PDB file of C-alpha atoms and ligand atoms in Angstrom:
ATOM      1  CA  MET U   1      -7.674  -3.007 -27.027  1.00 57.00           C
ATOM      2  CA  LEU U   2      -4.381  -1.462 -25.981  1.00 79.00           C
ATOM      3  CA  LEU U   3      -2.283  -4.130 -27.658  1.00 90.00           C
ATOM      4  CA  LYS U   4      -4.586  -4.822 -30.636  1.00 89.00           C
ATOM      5  CA  GLY U   5      -4.842  -8.547 -29.939  1.00 95.00           C
ATOM      6  CA  HIS U   6      -1.239  -9.085 -28.837  1.00 97.00           C
ATOM      7  CA  LYS U   7      -0.603 -10.128 -25.229  1.00 98.00           C
ATOM      8  CA  ILE U   8       2.233  -9.614 -22.773  1.00 98.00           C
ATOM      9  CA  VAL U   9       2.851 -11.761 -19.689  1.00 98.00           C
ATOM     10  CA  TYR U  10       5.272 -10.498 -17.021  1.00 98.00           C
ATOM     11  CA  PHE U  11       7.281 -13.002 -14.979  1.00 98.00           C
ATOM     12  CA  GLY U  12       9.020 -10.422 -12.789  1.00 98.00           C
ATOM     13  CA  HIS U  13      12.496  -8.850 -13.152  1.00 98.00           C
ATOM     14  CA  SER U  14      13.099  -8.421 -16.937  1.00 98.00           C
ATOM     15  CA  ALA U  15      11.296 -11.576 -18.082  1.00 98.00           C
ATOM     16  CA  PHE U  16       8.351 -11.193 -20.462  1.00 98.00           C
ATOM     17  CA  LEU U  17       6.432 -13.410 -22.831  1.00 98.00           C
ATOM     18  CA  VAL U  18       4.914 -11.700 -25.870  1.00 98.00           C
ATOM     19  CA  ILE U  19       2.116 -13.613 -27.610  1.00 98.00           C
ATOM     20  CA  SER U  20       1.474 -12.072 -31.012  1.00 98.00           C
ATOM     21  CA  GLN U  21      -1.926 -11.670 -32.680  1.00 96.00           C
ATOM     22  CA  LYS U  22      -1.191 -14.728 -34.801  1.00 97.00           C
ATOM     23  CA  GLY U  23       0.017 -16.789 -31.835  1.00 97.00           C
ATOM     24  CA  LYS U  24       3.800 -16.523 -32.134  1.00 98.00           C
ATOM     25  CA  THR U  25       5.457 -16.689 -28.711  1.00 98.00           C
ATOM     26  CA  ILE U  26       8.506 -14.602 -27.834  1.00 98.00           C
ATOM     27  CA  LEU U  27      10.195 -14.972 -24.446  1.00 98.00           C
ATOM     28  CA  ILE U  28      12.616 -12.220 -23.380  1.00 99.00           C
ATOM     29  CA  ASP U  29      15.342 -12.528 -20.698  1.00 98.00           C
ATOM     30  CA  PRO U  30      13.888 -15.796 -19.349  1.00 98.00           C
ATOM     31  CA  TRP U  31      14.859 -15.760 -15.668  1.00 98.00           C
ATOM     32  CA  LEU U  32      11.626 -17.392 -14.538  1.00 98.00           C
ATOM     33  CA  SER U  33      13.240 -18.904 -11.454  1.00 98.00           C
ATOM     34  CA  ASN U  34      13.683 -15.401 -10.006  1.00 98.00           C
ATOM     35  CA  PRO U  35      12.626 -14.890  -6.359  1.00 97.00           C
ATOM     36  CA  VAL U  36       9.374 -13.024  -7.163  1.00 97.00           C
ATOM     37  CA  ASN U  37       7.852 -15.206  -9.887  1.00 98.00           C
ATOM     38  CA  LYS U  38       5.601 -18.190  -9.381  1.00 96.00           C
ATOM     39  CA  ARG U  39       4.077 -18.500 -12.851  1.00 97.00           C
ATOM     40  CA  THR U  40       5.383 -21.142 -15.259  1.00 96.00           C
ATOM     41  CA  ILE U  41       5.554 -20.936 -19.039  1.00 96.00           C
ATOM     42  CA  ASP U  42       3.327 -23.960 -19.497  1.00 95.00           C
ATOM     43  CA  SER U  43       0.586 -22.325 -17.423  1.00 95.00           C
ATOM     44  CA  VAL U  44       0.379 -19.792 -20.288  1.00 96.00           C
ATOM     45  CA  VAL U  45       1.432 -21.416 -23.576  1.00 97.00           C
ATOM     46  CA  ASN U  46       2.579 -24.798 -24.818  1.00 96.00           C
ATOM     47  CA  GLU U  47       5.327 -23.555 -27.117  1.00 98.00           C
ATOM     48  CA  VAL U  48       8.048 -20.906 -27.109  1.00 98.00           C
ATOM     49  CA  ASP U  49       9.031 -19.952 -30.650  1.00 98.00           C
ATOM     50  CA  PHE U  50      11.781 -17.448 -29.809  1.00 98.00           C
ATOM     51  CA  ILE U  51      13.972 -16.662 -26.800  1.00 98.00           C
ATOM     52  CA  LEU U  52      15.651 -13.238 -26.815  1.00 99.00           C
ATOM     53  CA  ILE U  53      18.549 -12.535 -24.457  1.00 98.00           C
ATOM     54  CA  THR U  54      19.795  -8.965 -23.951  1.00 98.00           C
ATOM     55  CA  HIS U  55      23.130  -9.727 -22.265  1.00 98.00           C
ATOM     56  CA  GLY U  56      25.208 -12.355 -20.498  1.00 98.00           C
ATOM     57  CA  HIS U  57      24.327 -11.762 -16.837  1.00 98.00           C
ATOM     58  CA  GLY U  58      22.691 -14.636 -14.980  1.00 98.00           C
ATOM     59  CA  ASP U  59      19.506 -12.691 -14.248  1.00 98.00           C
ATOM     60  CA  HIS U  60      18.922 -12.402 -18.038  1.00 98.00           C
ATOM     61  CA  ILE U  61      20.224 -15.660 -19.541  1.00 98.00           C
ATOM     62  CA  GLY U  62      18.255 -17.150 -16.663  1.00 98.00           C
ATOM     63  CA  ASP U  63      16.604 -20.453 -17.565  1.00 98.00           C
ATOM     64  CA  ALA U  64      17.274 -20.170 -21.312  1.00 98.00           C
ATOM     65  CA  VAL U  65      19.046 -23.534 -21.522  1.00 98.00           C
ATOM     66  CA  ASP U  66      16.232 -25.544 -19.913  1.00 98.00           C
ATOM     67  CA  ILE U  67      13.394 -23.675 -21.630  1.00 98.00           C
ATOM     68  CA  GLY U  68      15.164 -23.625 -25.019  1.00 98.00           C
ATOM     69  CA  LYS U  69      15.713 -27.390 -24.871  1.00 98.00           C
ATOM     70  CA  LYS U  70      12.175 -28.126 -23.734  1.00 98.00           C
ATOM     71  CA  TYR U  71      10.503 -26.119 -26.508  1.00 98.00           C
ATOM     72  CA  ASN U  72      13.225 -26.303 -29.178  1.00 98.00           C
ATOM     73  CA  SER U  73      13.099 -22.485 -29.332  1.00 98.00           C
ATOM     74  CA  GLU U  74      15.177 -20.304 -31.631  1.00 98.00           C
ATOM     75  CA  ILE U  75      17.644 -18.344 -29.487  1.00 98.00           C
ATOM     76  CA  ILE U  76      18.276 -14.751 -30.582  1.00 98.00           C
ATOM     77  CA  SER U  77      21.109 -12.879 -28.888  1.00 98.00           C
ATOM     78  CA  THR U  78      24.628 -11.614 -29.497  1.00 98.00           C
ATOM     79  CA  PHE U  79      26.963 -13.897 -31.392  1.00 98.00           C
ATOM     80  CA  GLU U  80      29.005 -14.434 -28.193  1.00 98.00           C
ATOM     81  CA  ILE U  81      25.992 -15.488 -26.119  1.00 98.00           C
ATOM     82  CA  THR U  82      24.533 -17.836 -28.751  1.00 98.00           C
ATOM     83  CA  ASN U  83      27.991 -19.410 -29.083  1.00 98.00           C
ATOM     84  CA  TYR U  84      28.076 -19.947 -25.326  1.00 98.00           C
ATOM     85  CA  LEU U  85      24.561 -21.436 -25.328  1.00 98.00           C
ATOM     86  CA  GLY U  86      25.633 -23.752 -28.150  1.00 98.00           C
ATOM     87  CA  SER U  87      28.264 -25.132 -25.783  1.00 98.00           C
ATOM     88  CA  LYS U  88      25.403 -25.876 -23.333  1.00 98.00           C
ATOM     89  CA  GLY U  89      23.540 -27.992 -25.862  1.00 97.00           C
ATOM     90  CA  LEU U  90      21.176 -25.535 -27.567  1.00 98.00           C
ATOM     91  CA  SER U  91      21.127 -25.813 -31.343  1.00 96.00           C
ATOM     92  CA  ARG U  92      18.710 -23.315 -32.911  1.00 98.00           C
ATOM     93  CA  LEU U  93      20.954 -20.282 -32.558  1.00 98.00           C
ATOM     94  CA  SER U  94      20.767 -16.890 -34.244  1.00 98.00           C
ATOM     95  CA  GLY U  95      23.705 -14.799 -33.096  1.00 98.00           C
ATOM     96  CA  MET U  96      23.618 -11.233 -34.325  1.00 98.00           C
ATOM     97  CA  ASN U  97      24.892  -7.808 -33.347  1.00 98.00           C
ATOM     98  CA  ILE U  98      23.783  -4.230 -32.803  1.00 98.00           C
ATOM     99  CA  GLY U  99      22.096  -2.620 -35.799  1.00 98.00           C
ATOM    100  CA  GLY U 100      21.005  -5.923 -37.279  1.00 98.00           C
ATOM    101  CA  THR U 101      17.443  -7.058 -37.959  1.00 98.00           C
ATOM    102  CA  LEU U 102      16.325 -10.678 -38.109  1.00 98.00           C
ATOM    103  CA  ARG U 103      13.074 -11.421 -39.953  1.00 98.00           C
ATOM    104  CA  ARG U 104      10.951 -14.456 -39.212  1.00 98.00           C
ATOM    105  CA  GLU U 105       7.810 -14.489 -41.369  1.00 96.00           C
ATOM    106  CA  GLU U 106       5.849 -11.373 -40.376  1.00 97.00           C
ATOM    107  CA  ILE U 107       7.826 -10.592 -37.212  1.00 98.00           C
ATOM    108  CA  SER U 108      11.208  -8.873 -36.973  1.00 98.00           C
ATOM    109  CA  PHE U 109      13.771  -8.435 -34.229  1.00 98.00           C
ATOM    110  CA  THR U 110      16.144  -5.461 -34.305  1.00 98.00           C
ATOM    111  CA  MET U 111      19.099  -5.388 -31.945  1.00 98.00           C
ATOM    112  CA  VAL U 112      19.881  -1.937 -30.543  1.00 98.00           C
ATOM    113  CA  GLU U 113      22.519  -0.658 -28.150  1.00 98.00           C
ATOM    114  CA  ALA U 114      22.360  -0.637 -24.366  1.00 98.00           C
ATOM    115  CA  SER U 115      24.862   0.955 -22.002  1.00 98.00           C
ATOM    116  CA  HIS U 116      25.797  -1.833 -19.579  1.00 98.00           C
ATOM    117  CA  SER U 117      28.175  -4.855 -19.415  1.00 98.00           C
ATOM    118  CA  SER U 118      27.718  -8.449 -20.556  1.00 98.00           C
ATOM    119  CA  THR U 119      30.195 -10.909 -19.050  1.00 98.00           C
ATOM    120  CA  ILE U 120      28.899 -14.459 -18.677  1.00 98.00           C
ATOM    121  CA  TYR U 121      29.833 -16.113 -15.365  1.00 97.00           C
ATOM    122  CA  ASP U 122      29.867 -19.880 -15.618  1.00 96.00           C
ATOM    123  CA  GLY U 123      31.125 -21.447 -12.391  1.00 93.00           C
ATOM    124  CA  ASP U 124      34.566 -19.894 -11.853  1.00 95.00           C
ATOM    125  CA  LYS U 125      34.902 -18.849 -15.514  1.00 96.00           C
ATOM    126  CA  ALA U 126      34.204 -15.336 -16.852  1.00 97.00           C
ATOM    127  CA  ILE U 127      33.316 -15.460 -20.561  1.00 97.00           C
ATOM    128  CA  PRO U 128      32.966 -12.332 -22.752  1.00 97.00           C
ATOM    129  CA  GLY U 129      29.315 -11.884 -23.775  1.00 96.00           C
ATOM    130  CA  GLY U 130      29.870  -9.214 -26.429  1.00 96.00           C
ATOM    131  CA  ASN U 131      27.924  -5.975 -26.214  1.00 97.00           C
ATOM    132  CA  PRO U 132      24.784  -5.733 -24.092  1.00 98.00           C
ATOM    133  CA  CYS U 133      21.727  -4.860 -26.153  1.00 98.00           C
ATOM    134  CA  GLY U 134      18.060  -4.062 -26.281  1.00 98.00           C
ATOM    135  CA  PHE U 135      15.505  -5.373 -28.795  1.00 99.00           C
ATOM    136  CA  ILE U 136      12.849  -3.732 -30.942  1.00 98.00           C
ATOM    137  CA  ILE U 137      10.280  -6.407 -31.792  1.00 98.00           C
ATOM    138  CA  THR U 138       8.000  -5.533 -34.705  1.00 98.00           C
ATOM    139  CA  LEU U 139       4.851  -7.672 -34.688  1.00 98.00           C
ATOM    140  CA  GLU U 140       2.632  -8.704 -37.625  1.00 97.00           C
ATOM    141  CA  ASP U 141       0.586  -5.497 -37.690  1.00 96.00           C
ATOM    142  CA  GLY U 142       3.601  -3.224 -37.167  1.00 97.00           C
ATOM    143  CA  LEU U 143       3.239  -2.780 -33.379  1.00 97.00           C
ATOM    144  CA  LYS U 144       6.716  -2.133 -31.978  1.00 98.00           C
ATOM    145  CA  ILE U 145       7.808  -3.377 -28.566  1.00 98.00           C
ATOM    146  CA  TYR U 146      11.122  -2.077 -27.226  1.00 99.00           C
ATOM    147  CA  HIS U 147      12.718  -4.149 -24.424  1.00 99.00           C
ATOM    148  CA  MET U 148      15.624  -1.984 -23.251  1.00 99.00           C
ATOM    149  CA  GLY U 149      17.573  -4.730 -21.455  1.00 98.00           C
ATOM    150  CA  ASP U 150      19.783  -3.465 -18.643  1.00 98.00           C
ATOM    151  CA  THR U 151      20.945   0.043 -19.421  1.00 98.00           C
ATOM    152  CA  GLY U 152      21.736   3.518 -18.212  1.00 98.00           C
ATOM    153  CA  LEU U 153      20.931   6.556 -20.331  1.00 98.00           C
ATOM    154  CA  PHE U 154      22.743   6.765 -23.661  1.00 98.00           C
ATOM    155  CA  GLY U 155      22.703   9.237 -26.544  1.00 97.00           C
ATOM    156  CA  GLY U 156      21.416   6.660 -29.025  1.00 97.00           C
ATOM    157  CA  LEU U 157      17.970   6.815 -27.414  1.00 98.00           C
ATOM    158  CA  ASN U 158      17.333   9.843 -29.608  1.00 98.00           C
ATOM    159  CA  TYR U 159      17.777   7.952 -32.875  1.00 97.00           C
ATOM    160  CA  ILE U 160      15.936   4.895 -31.503  1.00 98.00           C
ATOM    161  CA  ALA U 161      12.964   7.177 -30.732  1.00 98.00           C
ATOM    162  CA  GLU U 162      13.093   8.859 -34.149  1.00 98.00           C
ATOM    163  CA  LEU U 163      13.706   5.824 -36.312  1.00 98.00           C
ATOM    164  CA  TYR U 164      11.641   3.096 -34.614  1.00 98.00           C
ATOM    165  CA  LYS U 165       8.949   5.048 -32.710  1.00 98.00           C
ATOM    166  CA  PRO U 166       8.300   2.225 -30.222  1.00 98.00           C
ATOM    167  CA  ASP U 167       4.670   1.776 -29.092  1.00 98.00           C
ATOM    168  CA  VAL U 168       5.477  -0.257 -25.977  1.00 98.00           C
ATOM    169  CA  VAL U 169       8.608   0.239 -23.863  1.00 98.00           C
ATOM    170  CA  MET U 170       9.855  -2.132 -21.156  1.00 98.00           C
ATOM    171  CA  ILE U 171      12.216   0.028 -19.129  1.00 99.00           C
ATOM    172  CA  PRO U 172      14.503  -0.737 -16.158  1.00 98.00           C
ATOM    173  CA  ILE U 173      13.856   1.504 -13.134  1.00 98.00           C
ATOM    174  CA  GLY U 174      15.632  -0.289 -10.284  1.00 98.00           C
ATOM    175  CA  GLY U 175      18.806   1.819 -10.199  1.00 98.00           C
ATOM    176  CA  HIS U 176      22.175   0.532  -8.961  1.00 98.00           C
ATOM    177  CA  TYR U 177      22.829  -1.772 -11.958  1.00 98.00           C
ATOM    178  CA  THR U 178      20.687   0.195 -14.425  1.00 98.00           C
ATOM    179  CA  MET U 179      18.972   3.541 -14.726  1.00 98.00           C
ATOM    180  CA  GLY U 180      16.700   4.517 -11.865  1.00 98.00           C
ATOM    181  CA  VAL U 181      13.409   6.406 -11.921  1.00 98.00           C
ATOM    182  CA  VAL U 182      14.995   9.814 -12.622  1.00 98.00           C
ATOM    183  CA  GLU U 183      16.887   8.579 -15.685  1.00 98.00           C
ATOM    184  CA  ALA U 184      13.925   6.455 -16.786  1.00 98.00           C
ATOM    185  CA  SER U 185      11.594   9.460 -16.699  1.00 98.00           C
ATOM    186  CA  TYR U 186      14.061  11.350 -18.900  1.00 98.00           C
ATOM    187  CA  ALA U 187      14.331   8.427 -21.351  1.00 98.00           C
ATOM    188  CA  LEU U 188      10.542   8.135 -21.564  1.00 98.00           C
ATOM    189  CA  LYS U 189      10.155  11.795 -22.514  1.00 98.00           C
ATOM    190  CA  ILE U 190      12.435  11.044 -25.485  1.00 98.00           C
ATOM    191  CA  LEU U 191      10.801   7.731 -26.409  1.00 98.00           C
ATOM    192  CA  ASN U 192       7.174   8.884 -25.888  1.00 98.00           C
ATOM    193  CA  PRO U 193       5.590   5.403 -26.112  1.00 98.00           C
ATOM    194  CA  SER U 194       1.874   4.578 -25.743  1.00 98.00           C
ATOM    195  CA  ILE U 195       2.529   1.889 -23.118  1.00 98.00           C
ATOM    196  CA  ILE U 196       5.256   1.980 -20.459  1.00 98.00           C
ATOM    197  CA  ILE U 197       6.109  -1.149 -18.470  1.00 98.00           C
ATOM    198  CA  PRO U 198       8.633  -0.723 -15.615  1.00 98.00           C
ATOM    199  CA  MET U 199      10.974  -3.673 -15.035  1.00 98.00           C
ATOM    200  CA  HIS U 200      14.156  -4.736 -13.195  1.00 98.00           C
ATOM    201  CA  TYR U 201      13.041  -3.541  -9.747  1.00 98.00           C
ATOM    202  CA  LYS U 202      12.071  -5.091  -6.388  1.00 97.00           C
ATOM    203  CA  THR U 203      13.503  -8.496  -7.330  1.00 97.00           C
ATOM    204  CA  PHE U 204      16.078  -8.079  -4.575  1.00 94.00           C
ATOM    205  CA  PRO U 205      16.714  -5.347  -1.936  1.00 95.00           C
ATOM    206  CA  VAL U 206      19.358  -3.319  -3.844  1.00 96.00           C
ATOM    207  CA  ILE U 207      16.891  -2.526  -6.672  1.00 97.00           C
ATOM    208  CA  ASP U 208      13.914  -1.670  -4.471  1.00 96.00           C
ATOM    209  CA  ALA U 209      12.503   1.165  -6.636  1.00 97.00           C
ATOM    210  CA  ASP U 210       8.900   2.406  -6.640  1.00 97.00           C
ATOM    211  CA  PRO U 211       7.074   2.772  -9.977  1.00 98.00           C
ATOM    212  CA  GLU U 212       4.825   5.399  -8.328  1.00 98.00           C
ATOM    213  CA  LYS U 213       7.941   7.583  -8.044  1.00 98.00           C
ATOM    214  CA  LEU U 214       8.463   7.175 -11.778  1.00 98.00           C
ATOM    215  CA  LYS U 215       4.891   8.348 -12.383  1.00 98.00           C
ATOM    216  CA  GLU U 216       5.446  11.412 -10.202  1.00 98.00           C
ATOM    217  CA  LEU U 217       8.366  12.427 -12.411  1.00 98.00           C
ATOM    218  CA  LEU U 218       6.443  12.084 -15.676  1.00 98.00           C
ATOM    219  CA  PRO U 219       4.231  14.699 -17.351  1.00 97.00           C
ATOM    220  CA  SER U 220       0.525  13.828 -17.006  1.00 96.00           C
ATOM    221  CA  GLU U 221       0.055  12.464 -20.543  1.00 96.00           C
ATOM    222  CA  LEU U 222       2.910   9.957 -20.017  1.00 98.00           C
ATOM    223  CA  LYS U 223       1.946   9.144 -16.423  1.00 97.00           C
ATOM    224  CA  GLU U 224      -1.300   7.481 -17.459  1.00 96.00           C
ATOM    225  CA  ARG U 225       0.530   5.236 -19.941  1.00 98.00           C
ATOM    226  CA  VAL U 226       2.490   3.473 -17.174  1.00 98.00           C
ATOM    227  CA  LYS U 227       1.250  -0.093 -16.640  1.00 98.00           C
ATOM    228  CA  VAL U 228       2.638  -1.494 -13.422  1.00 98.00           C
ATOM    229  CA  LEU U 229       2.582  -5.266 -13.802  1.00 98.00           C
ATOM    230  CA  LYS U 230       2.992  -7.707 -10.941  1.00 97.00           C
ATOM    231  CA  PRO U 231       4.818 -10.971 -11.603  1.00 97.00           C
ATOM    232  CA  GLY U 232       2.317 -13.288 -13.303  1.00 97.00           C
ATOM    233  CA  ASP U 233       0.177 -10.453 -14.741  1.00 98.00           C
ATOM    234  CA  LEU U 234      -1.165 -10.486 -18.281  1.00 97.00           C
ATOM    235  CA  LEU U 235      -1.589  -7.278 -20.320  1.00 97.00           C
ATOM    236  CA  GLU U 236      -3.783  -7.326 -23.420  1.00 94.00           C
TER     237      GLU U 236
HETATM  238 NI1   NI J   1      22.916  -6.939 -16.202  1.00 85.97          NI
HETATM  239 MN1   MN J   2      20.143  -7.361 -14.692  1.00 85.97          MN
END
């Protein structure tokens, strides 16, 4: 009963599907064609209500165009990224920016800062993607899921912890492009969530981090909250 009826499916890298208690489906950073994932969306659900994209890099925009078209999903991202996806034929676009909250019935999406970059590379063109971000998703019963996107440590984690008190945190640990296990362990002491899901590691050799190392760096009460998911795993 960890998630009180909500479910989370991991597709490897930073790609997750959240299925809420009432059956709303939220896909985050939909790079399902990554090298470690074999599970398809339609093996899990037959609709995708929302697609959230944290920044413009290819490993996060991923398959948003194909999936968004197939399911007629609402795309939630920065104004720059939704604009770009509009030029690729997607039409249900909600571009927002850091600090904003979008409400859809009983679910809300709050965009928070991330310390990273966000250029979109489209063939030989580099397109500004606005600021990179993370999302706090508040589900029907108030459960808060914080997907951090790609980020290093930043001072704003303190107010995110205080104001939103996230229950579930999806945190990058791979290093090189994002924080590694040392920085992640520090961030988790600030955030103090009930469920910790490591992400953005082992997809390719340069981010070959070990979630067991993260556990070793955490105090015992946080250590047992780490849920190491393999691509294709379901947490409920
Ligand atoms: Ni990135
Ligand atoms: Mn990335």
